[in-house]
Short mmCIF file of C-alpha atoms in Angstrom, two decimals:
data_model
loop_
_atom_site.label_atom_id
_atom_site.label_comp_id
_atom_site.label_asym_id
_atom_site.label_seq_id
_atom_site.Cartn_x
_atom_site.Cartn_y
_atom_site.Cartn_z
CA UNK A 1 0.00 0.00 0.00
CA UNK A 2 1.64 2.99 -1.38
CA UNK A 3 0.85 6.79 0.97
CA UNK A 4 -0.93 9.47 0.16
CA UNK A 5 2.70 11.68 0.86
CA UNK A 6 5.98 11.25 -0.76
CA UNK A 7 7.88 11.11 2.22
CA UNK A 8 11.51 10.87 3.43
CA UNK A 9 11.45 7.74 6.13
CA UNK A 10 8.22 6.59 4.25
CA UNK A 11 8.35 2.73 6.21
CA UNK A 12 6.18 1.12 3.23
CA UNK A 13 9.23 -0.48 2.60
CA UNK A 14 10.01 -2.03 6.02
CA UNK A 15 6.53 -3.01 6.84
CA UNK A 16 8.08 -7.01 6.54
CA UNK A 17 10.33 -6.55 9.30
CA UNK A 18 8.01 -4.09 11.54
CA UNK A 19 5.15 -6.47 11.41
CA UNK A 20 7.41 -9.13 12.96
CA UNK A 21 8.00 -6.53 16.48
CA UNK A 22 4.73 -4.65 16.51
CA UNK A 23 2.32 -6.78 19.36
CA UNK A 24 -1.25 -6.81 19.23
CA UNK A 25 -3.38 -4.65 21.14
CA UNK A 26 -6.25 -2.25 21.05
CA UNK A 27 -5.11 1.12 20.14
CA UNK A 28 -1.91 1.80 18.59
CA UNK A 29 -0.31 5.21 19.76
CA UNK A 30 2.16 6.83 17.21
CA UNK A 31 3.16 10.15 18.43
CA UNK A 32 5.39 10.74 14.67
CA UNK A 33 2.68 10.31 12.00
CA UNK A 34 4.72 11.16 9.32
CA UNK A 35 3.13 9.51 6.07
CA UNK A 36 1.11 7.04 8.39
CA UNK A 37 2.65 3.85 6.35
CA UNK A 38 2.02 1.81 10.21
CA UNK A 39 -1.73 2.76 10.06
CA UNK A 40 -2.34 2.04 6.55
CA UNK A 41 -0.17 -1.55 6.92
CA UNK A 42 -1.53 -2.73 10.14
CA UNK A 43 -5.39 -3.36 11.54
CA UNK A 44 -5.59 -2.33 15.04
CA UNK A 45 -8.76 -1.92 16.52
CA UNK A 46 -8.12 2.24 16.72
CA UNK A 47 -5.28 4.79 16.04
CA UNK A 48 -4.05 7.25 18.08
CA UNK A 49 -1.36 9.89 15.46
CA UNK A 50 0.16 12.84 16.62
CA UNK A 51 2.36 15.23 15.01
CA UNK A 52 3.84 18.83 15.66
CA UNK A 53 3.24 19.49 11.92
CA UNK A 54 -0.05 21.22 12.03
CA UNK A 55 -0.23 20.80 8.18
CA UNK A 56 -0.10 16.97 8.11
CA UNK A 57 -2.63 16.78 10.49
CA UNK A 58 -4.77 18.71 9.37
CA UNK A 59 -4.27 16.99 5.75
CA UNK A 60 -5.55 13.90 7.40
CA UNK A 61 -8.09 15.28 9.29
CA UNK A 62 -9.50 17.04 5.91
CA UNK A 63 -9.52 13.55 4.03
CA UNK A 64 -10.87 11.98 6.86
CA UNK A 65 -13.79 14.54 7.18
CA UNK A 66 -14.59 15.60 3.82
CA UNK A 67 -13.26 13.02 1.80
CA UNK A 68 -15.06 14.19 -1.40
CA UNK A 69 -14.91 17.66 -1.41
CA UNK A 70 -11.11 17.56 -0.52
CA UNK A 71 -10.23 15.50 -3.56
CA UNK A 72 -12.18 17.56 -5.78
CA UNK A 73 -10.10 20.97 -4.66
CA UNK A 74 -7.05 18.77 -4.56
CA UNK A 75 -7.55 17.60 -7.97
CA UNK A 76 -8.01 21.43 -9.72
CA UNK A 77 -4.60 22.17 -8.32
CA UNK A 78 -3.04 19.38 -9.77
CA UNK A 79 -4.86 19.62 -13.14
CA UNK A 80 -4.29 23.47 -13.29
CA UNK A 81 -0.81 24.33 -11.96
CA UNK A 82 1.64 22.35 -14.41
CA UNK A 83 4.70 24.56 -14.28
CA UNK A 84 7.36 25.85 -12.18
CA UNK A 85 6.32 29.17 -11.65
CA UNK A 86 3.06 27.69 -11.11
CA UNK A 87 4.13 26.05 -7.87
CA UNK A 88 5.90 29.02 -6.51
CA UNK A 89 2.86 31.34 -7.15
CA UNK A 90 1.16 28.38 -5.11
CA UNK A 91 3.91 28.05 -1.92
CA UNK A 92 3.93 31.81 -1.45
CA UNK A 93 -0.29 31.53 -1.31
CA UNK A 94 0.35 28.64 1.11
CA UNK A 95 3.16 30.52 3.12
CA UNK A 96 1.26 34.02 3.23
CA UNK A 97 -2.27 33.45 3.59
CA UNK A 98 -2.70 32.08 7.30
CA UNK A 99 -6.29 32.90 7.12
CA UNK A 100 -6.89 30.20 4.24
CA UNK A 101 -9.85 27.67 4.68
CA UNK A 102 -8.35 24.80 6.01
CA UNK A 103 -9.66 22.33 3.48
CA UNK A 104 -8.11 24.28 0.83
CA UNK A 105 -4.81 24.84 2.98
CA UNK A 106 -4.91 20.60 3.11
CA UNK A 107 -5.29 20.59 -0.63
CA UNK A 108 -2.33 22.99 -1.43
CA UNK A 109 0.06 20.64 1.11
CA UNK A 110 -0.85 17.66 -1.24
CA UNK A 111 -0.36 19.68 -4.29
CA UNK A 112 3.17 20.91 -2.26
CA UNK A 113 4.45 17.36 -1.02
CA UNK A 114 3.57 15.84 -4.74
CA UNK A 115 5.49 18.28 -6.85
CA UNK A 116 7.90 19.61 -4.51
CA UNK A 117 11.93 18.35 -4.55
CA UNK A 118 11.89 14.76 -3.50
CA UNK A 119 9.14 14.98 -1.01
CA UNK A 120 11.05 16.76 1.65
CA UNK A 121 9.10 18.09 4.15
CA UNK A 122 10.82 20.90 5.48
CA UNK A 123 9.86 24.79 7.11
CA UNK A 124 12.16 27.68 7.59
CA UNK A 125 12.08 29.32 11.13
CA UNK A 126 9.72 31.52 10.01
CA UNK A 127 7.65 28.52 9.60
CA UNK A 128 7.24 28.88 6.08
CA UNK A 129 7.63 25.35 3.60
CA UNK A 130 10.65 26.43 1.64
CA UNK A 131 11.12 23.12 -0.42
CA UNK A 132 11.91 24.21 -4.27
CA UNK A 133 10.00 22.93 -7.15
CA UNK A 134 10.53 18.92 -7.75
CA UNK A 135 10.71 19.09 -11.89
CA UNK A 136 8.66 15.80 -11.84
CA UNK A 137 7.19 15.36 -15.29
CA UNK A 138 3.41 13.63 -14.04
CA UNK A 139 2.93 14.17 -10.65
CA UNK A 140 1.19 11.56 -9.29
CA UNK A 141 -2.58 12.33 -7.69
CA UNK A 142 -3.28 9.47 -5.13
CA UNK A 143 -7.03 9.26 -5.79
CA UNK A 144 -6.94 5.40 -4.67
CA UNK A 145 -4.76 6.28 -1.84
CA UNK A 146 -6.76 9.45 -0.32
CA UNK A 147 -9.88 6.70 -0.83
CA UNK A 148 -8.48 3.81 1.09
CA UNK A 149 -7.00 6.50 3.70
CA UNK A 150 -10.33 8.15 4.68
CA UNK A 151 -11.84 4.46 4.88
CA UNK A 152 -9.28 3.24 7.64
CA UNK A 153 -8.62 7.01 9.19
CA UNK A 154 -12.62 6.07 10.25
CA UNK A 155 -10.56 3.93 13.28
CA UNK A 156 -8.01 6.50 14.25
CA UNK A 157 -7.78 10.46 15.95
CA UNK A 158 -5.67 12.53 14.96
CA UNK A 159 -4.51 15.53 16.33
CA UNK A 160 -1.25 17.99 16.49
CA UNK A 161 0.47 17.29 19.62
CA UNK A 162 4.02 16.75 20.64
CA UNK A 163 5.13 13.46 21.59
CA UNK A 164 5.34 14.11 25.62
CA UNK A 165 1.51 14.79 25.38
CA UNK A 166 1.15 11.93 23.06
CA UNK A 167 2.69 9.79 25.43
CA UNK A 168 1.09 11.15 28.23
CA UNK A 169 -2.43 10.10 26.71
CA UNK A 170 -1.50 6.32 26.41
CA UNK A 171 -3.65 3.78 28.39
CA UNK A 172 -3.94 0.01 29.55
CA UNK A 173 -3.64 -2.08 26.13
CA UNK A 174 -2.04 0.30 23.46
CA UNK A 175 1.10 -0.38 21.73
CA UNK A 176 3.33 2.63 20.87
CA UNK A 177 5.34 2.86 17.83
CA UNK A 178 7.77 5.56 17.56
CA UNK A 179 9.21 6.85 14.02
CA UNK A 180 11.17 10.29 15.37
CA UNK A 181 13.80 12.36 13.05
CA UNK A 182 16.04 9.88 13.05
CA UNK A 183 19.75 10.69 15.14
CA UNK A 184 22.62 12.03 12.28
CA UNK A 185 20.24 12.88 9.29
CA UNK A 186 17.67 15.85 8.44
CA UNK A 187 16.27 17.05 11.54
CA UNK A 188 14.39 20.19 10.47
CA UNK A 189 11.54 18.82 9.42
CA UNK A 190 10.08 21.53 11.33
CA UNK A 191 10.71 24.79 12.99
CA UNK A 192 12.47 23.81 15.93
CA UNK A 193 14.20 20.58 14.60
CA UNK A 194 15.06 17.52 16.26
CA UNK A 195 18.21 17.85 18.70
CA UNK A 196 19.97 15.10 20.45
CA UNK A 197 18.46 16.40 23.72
CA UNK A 198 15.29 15.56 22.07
CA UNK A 199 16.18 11.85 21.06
CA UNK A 200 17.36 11.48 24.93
CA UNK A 201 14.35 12.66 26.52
CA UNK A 202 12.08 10.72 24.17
CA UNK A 203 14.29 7.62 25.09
CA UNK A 204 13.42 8.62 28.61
CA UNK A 205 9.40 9.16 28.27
CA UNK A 206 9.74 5.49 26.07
CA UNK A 207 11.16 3.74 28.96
CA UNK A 208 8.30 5.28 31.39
CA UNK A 209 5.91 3.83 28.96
CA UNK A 210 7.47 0.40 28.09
CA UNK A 211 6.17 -0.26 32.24
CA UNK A 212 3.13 -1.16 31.55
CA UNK A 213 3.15 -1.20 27.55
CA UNK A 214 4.72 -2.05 25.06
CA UNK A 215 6.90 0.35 22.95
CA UNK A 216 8.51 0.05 19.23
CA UNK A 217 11.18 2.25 18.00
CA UNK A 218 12.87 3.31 14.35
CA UNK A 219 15.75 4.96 14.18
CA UNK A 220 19.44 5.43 12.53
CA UNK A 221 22.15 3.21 13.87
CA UNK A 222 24.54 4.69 15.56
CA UNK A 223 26.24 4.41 18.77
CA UNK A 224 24.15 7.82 19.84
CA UNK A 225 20.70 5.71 19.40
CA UNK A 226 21.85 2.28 20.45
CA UNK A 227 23.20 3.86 24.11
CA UNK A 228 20.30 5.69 24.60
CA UNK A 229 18.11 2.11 23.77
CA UNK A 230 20.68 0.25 25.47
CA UNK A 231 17.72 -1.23 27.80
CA UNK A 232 15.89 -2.34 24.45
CA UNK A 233 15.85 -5.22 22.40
CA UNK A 234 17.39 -4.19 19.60
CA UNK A 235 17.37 -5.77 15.88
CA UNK A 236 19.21 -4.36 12.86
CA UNK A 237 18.06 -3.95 9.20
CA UNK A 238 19.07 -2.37 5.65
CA UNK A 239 17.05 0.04 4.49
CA UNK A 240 16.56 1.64 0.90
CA UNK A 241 17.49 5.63 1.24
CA UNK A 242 16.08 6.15 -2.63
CA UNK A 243 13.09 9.31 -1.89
CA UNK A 244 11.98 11.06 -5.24
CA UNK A 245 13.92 12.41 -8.02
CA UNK A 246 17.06 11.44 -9.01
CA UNK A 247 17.68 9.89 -5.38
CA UNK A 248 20.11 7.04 -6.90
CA UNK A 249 19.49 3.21 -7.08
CA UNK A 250 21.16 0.64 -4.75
CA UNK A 251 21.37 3.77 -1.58
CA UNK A 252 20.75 1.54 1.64
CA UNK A 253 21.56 2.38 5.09
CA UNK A 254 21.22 0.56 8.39
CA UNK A 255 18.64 1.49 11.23
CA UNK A 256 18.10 -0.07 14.18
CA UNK A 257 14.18 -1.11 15.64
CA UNK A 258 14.39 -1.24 19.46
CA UNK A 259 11.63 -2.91 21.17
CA UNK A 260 10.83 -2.53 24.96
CA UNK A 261 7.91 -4.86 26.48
CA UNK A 262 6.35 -4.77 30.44
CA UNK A 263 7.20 -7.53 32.13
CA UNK A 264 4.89 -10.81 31.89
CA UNK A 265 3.37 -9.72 35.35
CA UNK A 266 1.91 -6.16 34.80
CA UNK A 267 0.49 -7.49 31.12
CA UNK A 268 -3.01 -7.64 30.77
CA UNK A 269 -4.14 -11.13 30.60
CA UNK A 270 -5.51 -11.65 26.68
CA UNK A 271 -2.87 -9.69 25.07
CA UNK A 272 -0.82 -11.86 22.14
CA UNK A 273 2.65 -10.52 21.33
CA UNK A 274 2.31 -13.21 18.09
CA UNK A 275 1.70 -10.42 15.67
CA UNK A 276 -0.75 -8.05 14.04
CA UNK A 277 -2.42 -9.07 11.04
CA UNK A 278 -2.58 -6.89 7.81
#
């Protein structure tokens, strides 16, 4: 199942090896939404997805909402706005007008992610998207995608939150997955970034959680991520780097997925760590 979002980190790919460490359980909490491959790729009862970017959530919200009427503003933009100067006219629009409708504000991210360089995600500190024009020759409009998205987002909340409040909101029989920036690549995916102090105090809420549920983790692998795991199971696997335009063929890189589970006697009798089905 392809995204609706071109994005760096995507884990369509690595869905294989994630399935074998994500447990079952009622809710899954992901406090990183990022292009919500886990959702899509996994059938948990409901969905908890957080993000600081107020623009992806509020992408997903649209779909999820007014599934229709988003595709059909979506749609003009692509059909309309062919050229380069075409998308710039459109990012300064989507930069300048805070006061823009919000389905049509969803619409314009789309048209943004789809034709922008490689998918980057990325804001200035003025908070303003500052990726330049992708020189894609189709881009590609995910009608199916945005279709079978809106079915399953029917399961899940989502909501713009950082991932200490995320955290804070998990309960007895949710599994948390955890896709942060990852430690030694791009970092500013948003206006504050993603420092190291941030990877070590996310380590620390994790291990607060992992008590009483259980907690998955994706990141790089380095000896940054796998100290600050170090009480984690951790398992190692090669991963395709190739996002967009003229990424390269054959670019693989190693991350690590770190899983942390409560101990057999604070588990809630019925839960079955064999899985979770597609």
């Amino acid at each position: 199942m392809s995204t609706i979002l071109k994005w760096a980190g995507n884990k369509s790919r690595v869905m294989p090896e994630l399935l074998a460490h994500l447990p079952a359980g009622n809710r899954l909490v992901e406090p990183f939404a990022g292009s919500c491959a886990v959702m899509m790729s996994t059938d948990y009862r409901e969905y908890l997805i957080a993000d600081i970017n107020h623009d992806l959530i509020n992408l997903y919200n649209q779909i999820k909402e007014y599934t229709s009427p988003f595709i059909v503003v979506a749609f003009s933009l692509f059909t309309q706005n062919k050229t380069a100067e075409n998308y710039y006219q459109l990012r300064e629009k989507f930069n300048s007008n805070a006061s823009m409708p919000l389905l049509e504000r969803a619409a314009y991210f789309l048209y943004l992610n789809r034709h922008g360089y490689r998918g980057v995600c990325r804001y200035n500190r003025r908070g303003e998207f500052n990726i330049p024009y992708g020189h894609y020759d189709e881009p590609y409009f995910p009608l199916a995608e945005i279709e079978t998205f809106a079915e399953k987002a029917r399961r899940a909340t989502f909501i713009c939150a950082d991932y200490r409040k995320t955290l804070d909101m998990v309960k007895s029989g949710d599994v948390v997955y955890c896709d942060p920036p990852y430690h030694g690549t791009f970092t500013n995916y948003h206006t504050g970034g993603f420092t190291e102090d941030d990877q070590h105090s996310l380590a620390c809420y994790l291990l607060g959680v992992s008590e009483s549920n259980p907690v998955v983790v994706s990141n790089s692998d380095t000896l940054f991520t796998r100290s600050i795991f170090r009480t984690f199971d951790i398992t190692k696997i090669s991963v395709a780097r190739s996002v967009g335009v003229a990424a390269g063929k054959g670019k693989r890189a190693t991350e690590i997925i770190a899983v942390r589970k409560p101990e057999v006697s604070n588990v809630v009798i019925g839960w079955d760590y064999s899985g979770v089905s597609e």
